[in-house]
Amino acid sequence: MIWKTSLKTERIFSMPLHFSLEGLQNGLSLIFPISPIKIQVTFSINGNYLNLNSSPYLGTQKKVRKAEAELDSLRMKEGGHVSSYIADFRSHVSRIGDWGERALSHHLRKGLLSRILDQLASHPARIDSLQNLIDITLELDTRYHESQNEKSHHQEKKPEASKSNPSHPQIPQAQVKRRRIFRRDTSLILLC
């Protein structure tokens, strides 16, 4: 069995034709444990070798490695919502394949913000699956953002009440007009 590499980074198997295709298929399952999407089989020019071009598999493998690297570096944005982080997380997981629940749960936790991790640590429910972790995380984040919205609404109302300064009390416009007329009529206005 000869393994050749061309300049285009395509890898080619060359085998004598007397190997059976069934044997070839069994050998490929040992070499490529993940089944390739598509394998092209062609005869070489001299007719003595069967060439198997596995570049589609390698392209898929590169995409998987890229998705794994992106998942490993995926972090939730400060001030962002868990729902968008989980959507990105699931997108990367769909391109990777099956890592197992524990590994995926670890990667999901790794990218969460510390405020959510703190709440997860003190959460009374037992987190025994990835879906359970996602559900609880979404619930905690929803509570957090609701409380932030309530605080911001409360703070917006508060400055209006604090605008009235006791040293400069606000007088209604009608009363101000009456005072001006009174000062004008009683000659209390000083002209310079």
JSON list of C-alpha atoms in Angstrom, two decimals:
[
{"chain": "A", "resi": 1, "resn": "MET", "atom": "CA", "xyz": [0.00, 0.00, 0.00]},
{"chain": "A", "resi": 2, "resn": "ILE", "atom": "CA", "xyz": [1.46, 3.35, -1.03]},
{"chain": "A", "resi": 3, "resn": "TRP", "atom": "CA", "xyz": [0.39, 6.67, 0.48]},
{"chain": "A", "resi": 4, "resn": "LYS", "atom": "CA", "xyz": [1.00, 9.60, -1.86]},
{"chain": "A", "resi": 5, "resn": "THR", "atom": "CA", "xyz": [0.57, 13.29, -1.21]},
{"chain": "A", "resi": 6, "resn": "SER", "atom": "CA", "xyz": [0.25, 15.72, -4.10]},
{"chain": "A", "resi": 7, "resn": "LEU", "atom": "CA", "xyz": [0.93, 19.45, -4.08]},
{"chain": "A", "resi": 8, "resn": "LYS", "atom": "CA", "xyz": [-2.81, 20.18, -3.77]},
{"chain": "A", "resi": 9, "resn": "THR", "atom": "CA", "xyz": [-2.82, 18.50, -0.33]},
{"chain": "A", "resi": 10, "resn": "GLU", "atom": "CA", "xyz": [-5.07, 15.75, -1.68]},
{"chain": "A", "resi": 11, "resn": "ARG", "atom": "CA", "xyz": [-4.18, 12.36, -0.34]},
{"chain": "A", "resi": 12, "resn": "ILE", "atom": "CA", "xyz": [-4.33, 9.35, -2.60]},
{"chain": "A", "resi": 13, "resn": "PHE", "atom": "CA", "xyz": [-4.25, 5.65, -1.83]},
{"chain": "A", "resi": 14, "resn": "SER", "atom": "CA", "xyz": [-2.69, 3.48, -4.50]},
{"chain": "A", "resi": 15, "resn": "MET", "atom": "CA", "xyz": [-3.27, -0.26, -4.28]},
{"chain": "A", "resi": 16, "resn": "PRO", "atom": "CA", "xyz": [-2.81, -3.13, -6.73]},
{"chain": "A", "resi": 17, "resn": "LEU", "atom": "CA", "xyz": [-6.10, -4.09, -8.38]},
{"chain": "A", "resi": 18, "resn": "HIS", "atom": "CA", "xyz": [-6.12, -7.63, -7.07]},
{"chain": "A", "resi": 19, "resn": "PHE", "atom": "CA", "xyz": [-7.28, -6.40, -3.63]},
{"chain": "A", "resi": 20, "resn": "SER", "atom": "CA", "xyz": [-10.99, -6.89, -3.32]},
{"chain": "A", "resi": 21, "resn": "LEU", "atom": "CA", "xyz": [-13.23, -3.87, -2.91]},
{"chain": "A", "resi": 22, "resn": "GLU", "atom": "CA", "xyz": [-14.59, -5.41, 0.29]},
{"chain": "A", "resi": 23, "resn": "GLY", "atom": "CA", "xyz": [-11.09, -5.59, 1.71]},
{"chain": "A", "resi": 24, "resn": "LEU", "atom": "CA", "xyz": [-10.54, -2.01, 0.62]},
{"chain": "A", "resi": 25, "resn": "GLN", "atom": "CA", "xyz": [-13.71, -0.94, 2.41]},
{"chain": "A", "resi": 26, "resn": "ASN", "atom": "CA", "xyz": [-12.67, -2.74, 5.61]},
{"chain": "A", "resi": 27, "resn": "GLY", "atom": "CA", "xyz": [-9.22, -1.17, 5.43]},
{"chain": "A", "resi": 28, "resn": "LEU", "atom": "CA", "xyz": [-10.72, 2.27, 4.97]},
{"chain": "A", "resi": 29, "resn": "SER", "atom": "CA", "xyz": [-12.93, 1.85, 8.03]},
{"chain": "A", "resi": 30, "resn": "LEU", "atom": "CA", "xyz": [-9.76, 1.28, 10.07]},
{"chain": "A", "resi": 31, "resn": "ILE", "atom": "CA", "xyz": [-7.98, 4.29, 8.59]},
{"chain": "A", "resi": 32, "resn": "PHE", "atom": "CA", "xyz": [-10.99, 6.62, 8.64]},
{"chain": "A", "resi": 33, "resn": "PRO", "atom": "CA", "xyz": [-12.95, 5.85, 11.82]},
{"chain": "A", "resi": 34, "resn": "ILE", "atom": "CA", "xyz": [-15.42, 8.61, 10.96]},
{"chain": "A", "resi": 35, "resn": "SER", "atom": "CA", "xyz": [-17.14, 7.73, 7.73]},
{"chain": "A", "resi": 36, "resn": "PRO", "atom": "CA", "xyz": [-16.22, 10.14, 4.94]},
{"chain": "A", "resi": 37, "resn": "ILE", "atom": "CA", "xyz": [-19.00, 12.02, 3.20]},
{"chain": "A", "resi": 38, "resn": "LYS", "atom": "CA", "xyz": [-17.85, 11.06, -0.28]},
{"chain": "A", "resi": 39, "resn": "ILE", "atom": "CA", "xyz": [-14.99, 8.99, -1.65]},
{"chain": "A", "resi": 40, "resn": "GLN", "atom": "CA", "xyz": [-14.07, 9.09, -5.32]},
{"chain": "A", "resi": 41, "resn": "VAL", "atom": "CA", "xyz": [-12.69, 5.87, -6.80]},
{"chain": "A", "resi": 42, "resn": "THR", "atom": "CA", "xyz": [-10.88, 6.09, -10.15]},
{"chain": "A", "resi": 43, "resn": "PHE", "atom": "CA", "xyz": [-8.49, 3.90, -12.13]},
{"chain": "A", "resi": 44, "resn": "SER", "atom": "CA", "xyz": [-5.03, 5.26, -12.78]},
{"chain": "A", "resi": 45, "resn": "ILE", "atom": "CA", "xyz": [-3.70, 5.75, -16.30]},
{"chain": "A", "resi": 46, "resn": "ASN", "atom": "CA", "xyz": [-1.57, 2.61, -16.40]},
{"chain": "A", "resi": 47, "resn": "GLY", "atom": "CA", "xyz": [-4.47, 0.42, -15.16]},
{"chain": "A", "resi": 48, "resn": "ASN", "atom": "CA", "xyz": [-2.42, -1.32, -12.48]},
{"chain": "A", "resi": 49, "resn": "TYR", "atom": "CA", "xyz": [-3.53, 0.76, -9.52]},
{"chain": "A", "resi": 50, "resn": "LEU", "atom": "CA", "xyz": [-6.81, 1.78, -7.99]},
{"chain": "A", "resi": 51, "resn": "ASN", "atom": "CA", "xyz": [-6.63, 5.39, -6.76]},
{"chain": "A", "resi": 52, "resn": "LEU", "atom": "CA", "xyz": [-8.83, 6.48, -3.92]},
{"chain": "A", "resi": 53, "resn": "ASN", "atom": "CA", "xyz": [-9.11, 10.25, -3.53]},
{"chain": "A", "resi": 54, "resn": "SER", "atom": "CA", "xyz": [-10.13, 11.08, 0.02]},
{"chain": "A", "resi": 55, "resn": "SER", "atom": "CA", "xyz": [-9.90, 14.86, -0.19]},
{"chain": "A", "resi": 56, "resn": "PRO", "atom": "CA", "xyz": [-13.63, 15.36, 0.57]},
{"chain": "A", "resi": 57, "resn": "TYR", "atom": "CA", "xyz": [-13.05, 13.59, 3.90]},
{"chain": "A", "resi": 58, "resn": "LEU", "atom": "CA", "xyz": [-10.06, 15.77, 4.65]},
{"chain": "A", "resi": 59, "resn": "GLY", "atom": "CA", "xyz": [-12.09, 18.87, 3.88]},
{"chain": "A", "resi": 60, "resn": "THR", "atom": "CA", "xyz": [-14.73, 17.70, 6.33]},
{"chain": "A", "resi": 61, "resn": "GLN", "atom": "CA", "xyz": [-12.05, 16.93, 8.88]},
{"chain": "A", "resi": 62, "resn": "LYS", "atom": "CA", "xyz": [-10.69, 20.48, 8.55]},
{"chain": "A", "resi": 63, "resn": "LYS", "atom": "CA", "xyz": [-14.18, 21.87, 9.13]},
{"chain": "A", "resi": 64, "resn": "VAL", "atom": "CA", "xyz": [-14.57, 19.70, 12.21]},
{"chain": "A", "resi": 65, "resn": "ARG", "atom": "CA", "xyz": [-11.21, 20.84, 13.59]},
{"chain": "A", "resi": 66, "resn": "LYS", "atom": "CA", "xyz": [-12.15, 24.47, 12.92]},
{"chain": "A", "resi": 67, "resn": "ALA", "atom": "CA", "xyz": [-15.50, 24.01, 14.69]},
{"chain": "A", "resi": 68, "resn": "GLU", "atom": "CA", "xyz": [-13.71, 22.35, 17.63]},
{"chain": "A", "resi": 69, "resn": "ALA", "atom": "CA", "xyz": [-11.30, 25.28, 17.91]},
{"chain": "A", "resi": 70, "resn": "GLU", "atom": "CA", "xyz": [-14.16, 27.78, 17.70]},
{"chain": "A", "resi": 71, "resn": "LEU", "atom": "CA", "xyz": [-16.10, 25.88, 20.38]},
{"chain": "A", "resi": 72, "resn": "ASP", "atom": "CA", "xyz": [-13.04, 25.81, 22.60]},
{"chain": "A", "resi": 73, "resn": "SER", "atom": "CA", "xyz": [-12.63, 29.59, 22.32]},
{"chain": "A", "resi": 74, "resn": "LEU", "atom": "CA", "xyz": [-16.37, 30.41, 22.46]},
{"chain": "A", "resi": 75, "resn": "ARG", "atom": "CA", "xyz": [-17.21, 32.78, 25.32]},
{"chain": "A", "resi": 76, "resn": "MET", "atom": "CA", "xyz": [-20.39, 34.57, 26.31]},
{"chain": "A", "resi": 77, "resn": "LYS", "atom": "CA", "xyz": [-20.25, 38.32, 25.74]},
{"chain": "A", "resi": 78, "resn": "GLU", "atom": "CA", "xyz": [-20.38, 40.58, 28.80]},
{"chain": "A", "resi": 79, "resn": "GLY", "atom": "CA", "xyz": [-23.91, 41.93, 29.07]},
{"chain": "A", "resi": 80, "resn": "GLY", "atom": "CA", "xyz": [-25.11, 39.47, 26.44]},
{"chain": "A", "resi": 81, "resn": "HIS", "atom": "CA", "xyz": [-27.88, 36.93, 26.70]},
{"chain": "A", "resi": 82, "resn": "VAL", "atom": "CA", "xyz": [-27.32, 33.23, 27.31]},
{"chain": "A", "resi": 83, "resn": "SER", "atom": "CA", "xyz": [-29.76, 32.41, 24.52]},
{"chain": "A", "resi": 84, "resn": "SER", "atom": "CA", "xyz": [-27.43, 33.83, 21.85]},
{"chain": "A", "resi": 85, "resn": "TYR", "atom": "CA", "xyz": [-24.44, 32.09, 23.45]},
{"chain": "A", "resi": 86, "resn": "ILE", "atom": "CA", "xyz": [-26.31, 28.76, 23.46]},
{"chain": "A", "resi": 87, "resn": "ALA", "atom": "CA", "xyz": [-27.33, 29.25, 19.81]},
{"chain": "A", "resi": 88, "resn": "ASP", "atom": "CA", "xyz": [-23.65, 29.72, 18.87]},
{"chain": "A", "resi": 89, "resn": "PHE", "atom": "CA", "xyz": [-22.72, 26.75, 21.07]},
{"chain": "A", "resi": 90, "resn": "ARG", "atom": "CA", "xyz": [-25.27, 24.47, 19.39]},
{"chain": "A", "resi": 91, "resn": "SER", "atom": "CA", "xyz": [-24.15, 25.63, 15.95]},
{"chain": "A", "resi": 92, "resn": "HIS", "atom": "CA", "xyz": [-20.57, 24.56, 16.67]},
{"chain": "A", "resi": 93, "resn": "VAL", "atom": "CA", "xyz": [-21.67, 21.29, 18.29]},
{"chain": "A", "resi": 94, "resn": "SER", "atom": "CA", "xyz": [-23.72, 20.39, 15.22]},
{"chain": "A", "resi": 95, "resn": "ARG", "atom": "CA", "xyz": [-20.57, 20.58, 13.09]},
{"chain": "A", "resi": 96, "resn": "ILE", "atom": "CA", "xyz": [-18.44, 18.57, 15.50]},
{"chain": "A", "resi": 97, "resn": "GLY", "atom": "CA", "xyz": [-20.39, 15.40, 16.09]},
{"chain": "A", "resi": 98, "resn": "ASP", "atom": "CA", "xyz": [-20.82, 13.47, 19.30]},
{"chain": "A", "resi": 99, "resn": "TRP", "atom": "CA", "xyz": [-18.43, 14.42, 22.09]},
{"chain": "A", "resi": 100, "resn": "GLY", "atom": "CA", "xyz": [-20.58, 13.11, 24.89]},
{"chain": "A", "resi": 101, "resn": "GLU", "atom": "CA", "xyz": [-22.70, 15.01, 27.39]},
{"chain": "A", "resi": 102, "resn": "ARG", "atom": "CA", "xyz": [-19.99, 15.55, 29.99]},
{"chain": "A", "resi": 103, "resn": "ALA", "atom": "CA", "xyz": [-17.53, 17.10, 27.54]},
{"chain": "A", "resi": 104, "resn": "LEU", "atom": "CA", "xyz": [-20.19, 19.33, 26.00]},
{"chain": "A", "resi": 105, "resn": "SER", "atom": "CA", "xyz": [-21.43, 20.38, 29.46]},
{"chain": "A", "resi": 106, "resn": "HIS", "atom": "CA", "xyz": [-17.86, 21.28, 30.38]},
{"chain": "A", "resi": 107, "resn": "HIS", "atom": "CA", "xyz": [-17.43, 23.43, 27.27]},
{"chain": "A", "resi": 108, "resn": "LEU", "atom": "CA", "xyz": [-20.81, 25.11, 27.81]},
{"chain": "A", "resi": 109, "resn": "ARG", "atom": "CA", "xyz": [-19.88, 26.01, 31.40]},
{"chain": "A", "resi": 110, "resn": "LYS", "atom": "CA", "xyz": [-16.42, 27.15, 30.35]},
{"chain": "A", "resi": 111, "resn": "GLY", "atom": "CA", "xyz": [-17.84, 29.92, 28.18]},
{"chain": "A", "resi": 112, "resn": "LEU", "atom": "CA", "xyz": [-20.40, 31.25, 30.67]},
{"chain": "A", "resi": 113, "resn": "LEU", "atom": "CA", "xyz": [-19.96, 34.50, 32.57]},
{"chain": "A", "resi": 114, "resn": "SER", "atom": "CA", "xyz": [-18.94, 34.29, 36.22]},
{"chain": "A", "resi": 115, "resn": "ARG", "atom": "CA", "xyz": [-22.27, 35.74, 37.41]},
{"chain": "A", "resi": 116, "resn": "ILE", "atom": "CA", "xyz": [-24.08, 32.75, 35.88]},
{"chain": "A", "resi": 117, "resn": "LEU", "atom": "CA", "xyz": [-21.51, 30.24, 37.12]},
{"chain": "A", "resi": 118, "resn": "ASP", "atom": "CA", "xyz": [-21.96, 31.61, 40.66]},
{"chain": "A", "resi": 119, "resn": "GLN", "atom": "CA", "xyz": [-25.72, 31.20, 40.40]},
{"chain": "A", "resi": 120, "resn": "LEU", "atom": "CA", "xyz": [-25.33, 27.68, 38.99]},
{"chain": "A", "resi": 121, "resn": "ALA", "atom": "CA", "xyz": [-23.11, 26.71, 41.91]},
{"chain": "A", "resi": 122, "resn": "SER", "atom": "CA", "xyz": [-25.77, 27.74, 44.41]},
{"chain": "A", "resi": 123, "resn": "HIS", "atom": "CA", "xyz": [-28.72, 26.38, 42.41]},
{"chain": "A", "resi": 124, "resn": "PRO", "atom": "CA", "xyz": [-30.64, 23.75, 44.40]},
{"chain": "A", "resi": 125, "resn": "ALA", "atom": "CA", "xyz": [-31.60, 21.55, 41.43]},
{"chain": "A", "resi": 126, "resn": "ARG", "atom": "CA", "xyz": [-29.36, 18.72, 40.35]},
{"chain": "A", "resi": 127, "resn": "ILE", "atom": "CA", "xyz": [-27.85, 19.28, 36.91]},
{"chain": "A", "resi": 128, "resn": "ASP", "atom": "CA", "xyz": [-27.49, 15.83, 35.38]},
{"chain": "A", "resi": 129, "resn": "SER", "atom": "CA", "xyz": [-27.68, 16.45, 31.62]},
{"chain": "A", "resi": 130, "resn": "LEU", "atom": "CA", "xyz": [-26.66, 19.00, 29.02]},
{"chain": "A", "resi": 131, "resn": "GLN", "atom": "CA", "xyz": [-30.28, 19.93, 28.30]},
{"chain": "A", "resi": 132, "resn": "ASN", "atom": "CA", "xyz": [-30.94, 20.39, 32.03]},
{"chain": "A", "resi": 133, "resn": "LEU", "atom": "CA", "xyz": [-27.88, 22.66, 32.26]},
{"chain": "A", "resi": 134, "resn": "ILE", "atom": "CA", "xyz": [-29.10, 24.70, 29.28]},
{"chain": "A", "resi": 135, "resn": "ASP", "atom": "CA", "xyz": [-32.61, 25.05, 30.74]},
{"chain": "A", "resi": 136, "resn": "ILE", "atom": "CA", "xyz": [-31.38, 26.18, 34.17]},
{"chain": "A", "resi": 137, "resn": "THR", "atom": "CA", "xyz": [-28.85, 28.56, 32.62]},
{"chain": "A", "resi": 138, "resn": "LEU", "atom": "CA", "xyz": [-31.56, 30.16, 30.47]},
{"chain": "A", "resi": 139, "resn": "GLU", "atom": "CA", "xyz": [-33.81, 30.51, 33.52]},
{"chain": "A", "resi": 140, "resn": "LEU", "atom": "CA", "xyz": [-31.05, 32.17, 35.57]},
{"chain": "A", "resi": 141, "resn": "ASP", "atom": "CA", "xyz": [-30.15, 34.55, 32.76]},
{"chain": "A", "resi": 142, "resn": "THR", "atom": "CA", "xyz": [-33.80, 35.51, 32.23]},
{"chain": "A", "resi": 143, "resn": "ARG", "atom": "CA", "xyz": [-34.12, 36.33, 35.94]},
{"chain": "A", "resi": 144, "resn": "TYR", "atom": "CA", "xyz": [-30.94, 38.39, 35.83]},
{"chain": "A", "resi": 145, "resn": "HIS", "atom": "CA", "xyz": [-32.04, 40.47, 32.84]},
{"chain": "A", "resi": 146, "resn": "GLU", "atom": "CA", "xyz": [-35.52, 40.99, 34.31]},
{"chain": "A", "resi": 147, "resn": "SER", "atom": "CA", "xyz": [-33.99, 42.32, 37.53]},
{"chain": "A", "resi": 148, "resn": "GLN", "atom": "CA", "xyz": [-31.68, 44.58, 35.50]},
{"chain": "A", "resi": 149, "resn": "ASN", "atom": "CA", "xyz": [-34.67, 45.96, 33.59]},
{"chain": "A", "resi": 150, "resn": "GLU", "atom": "CA", "xyz": [-36.52, 46.63, 36.86]},
{"chain": "A", "resi": 151, "resn": "LYS", "atom": "CA", "xyz": [-33.48, 48.42, 38.28]},
{"chain": "A", "resi": 152, "resn": "SER", "atom": "CA", "xyz": [-33.09, 50.56, 35.18]},
{"chain": "A", "resi": 153, "resn": "HIS", "atom": "CA", "xyz": [-36.80, 51.51, 35.22]},
{"chain": "A", "resi": 154, "resn": "HIS", "atom": "CA", "xyz": [-36.55, 52.37, 38.91]},
{"chain": "A", "resi": 155, "resn": "GLN", "atom": "CA", "xyz": [-33.45, 54.50, 38.32]},
{"chain": "A", "resi": 156, "resn": "GLU", "atom": "CA", "xyz": [-35.13, 56.34, 35.43]},
{"chain": "A", "resi": 157, "resn": "LYS", "atom": "CA", "xyz": [-38.01, 57.35, 37.71]},
{"chain": "A", "resi": 158, "resn": "LYS", "atom": "CA", "xyz": [-35.72, 58.31, 40.57]},
{"chain": "A", "resi": 159, "resn": "PRO", "atom": "CA", "xyz": [-33.86, 61.24, 38.88]},
{"chain": "A", "resi": 160, "resn": "GLU", "atom": "CA", "xyz": [-37.18, 62.94, 38.12]},
{"chain": "A", "resi": 161, "resn": "ALA", "atom": "CA", "xyz": [-37.95, 63.08, 41.84]},
{"chain": "A", "resi": 162, "resn": "SER", "atom": "CA", "xyz": [-34.43, 64.27, 42.66]},
{"chain": "A", "resi": 163, "resn": "LYS", "atom": "CA", "xyz": [-34.60, 67.11, 40.11]},
{"chain": "A", "resi": 164, "resn": "SER", "atom": "CA", "xyz": [-36.49, 69.22, 42.61]},
{"chain": "A", "resi": 165, "resn": "ASN", "atom": "CA", "xyz": [-33.77, 70.87, 44.63]},
{"chain": "A", "resi": 166, "resn": "PRO", "atom": "CA", "xyz": [-34.83, 72.20, 48.05]},
{"chain": "A", "resi": 167, "resn": "SER", "atom": "CA", "xyz": [-32.59, 75.29, 47.67]},
{"chain": "A", "resi": 168, "resn": "HIS", "atom": "CA", "xyz": [-34.34, 76.15, 44.38]},
{"chain": "A", "resi": 169, "resn": "PRO", "atom": "CA", "xyz": [-37.92, 74.96, 44.70]},
{"chain": "A", "resi": 170, "resn": "GLN", "atom": "CA", "xyz": [-39.83, 74.72, 41.46]},
{"chain": "A", "resi": 171, "resn": "ILE", "atom": "CA", "xyz": [-42.74, 77.12, 41.36]},
{"chain": "A", "resi": 172, "resn": "PRO", "atom": "CA", "xyz": [-45.65, 76.58, 39.00]},
{"chain": "A", "resi": 173, "resn": "GLN", "atom": "CA", "xyz": [-45.62, 78.79, 35.90]},
{"chain": "A", "resi": 174, "resn": "ALA", "atom": "CA", "xyz": [-48.89, 80.58, 36.82]},
{"chain": "A", "resi": 175, "resn": "GLN", "atom": "CA", "xyz": [-47.47, 81.60, 40.20]},
{"chain": "A", "resi": 176, "resn": "VAL", "atom": "CA", "xyz": [-44.27, 82.93, 38.57]},
{"chain": "A", "resi": 177, "resn": "LYS", "atom": "CA", "xyz": [-46.33, 85.05, 36.19]},
{"chain": "A", "resi": 178, "resn": "ARG", "atom": "CA", "xyz": [-48.39, 86.49, 39.07]},
{"chain": "A", "resi": 179, "resn": "ARG", "atom": "CA", "xyz": [-45.23, 87.40, 41.00]},
{"chain": "A", "resi": 180, "resn": "ARG", "atom": "CA", "xyz": [-43.76, 89.22, 37.98]},
{"chain": "A", "resi": 181, "resn": "ILE", "atom": "CA", "xyz": [-46.93, 91.20, 37.48]},
{"chain": "A", "resi": 182, "resn": "PHE", "atom": "CA", "xyz": [-47.01, 92.06, 41.18]},
{"chain": "A", "resi": 183, "resn": "ARG", "atom": "CA", "xyz": [-43.37, 93.26, 41.15]},
{"chain": "A", "resi": 184, "resn": "ARG", "atom": "CA", "xyz": [-43.97, 95.32, 38.03]},
{"chain": "A", "resi": 185, "resn": "ASP", "atom": "CA", "xyz": [-47.12, 96.89, 39.43]},
{"chain": "A", "resi": 186, "resn": "THR", "atom": "CA", "xyz": [-45.56, 97.69, 42.80]},
{"chain": "A", "resi": 187, "resn": "SER", "atom": "CA", "xyz": [-42.38, 99.04, 41.21]},
{"chain": "A", "resi": 188, "resn": "LEU", "atom": "CA", "xyz": [-40.15, 96.44, 42.85]},
{"chain": "A", "resi": 189, "resn": "ILE", "atom": "CA", "xyz": [-38.22, 95.95, 39.61]},
{"chain": "A", "resi": 190, "resn": "LEU", "atom": "CA", "xyz": [-34.90, 97.75, 39.53]},
{"chain": "A", "resi": 191, "resn": "LEU", "atom": "CA", "xyz": [-33.86, 99.18, 36.22]},
{"chain": "A", "resi": 192, "resn": "CYS", "atom": "CA", "xyz": [-30.21, 99.64, 35.52]}
]
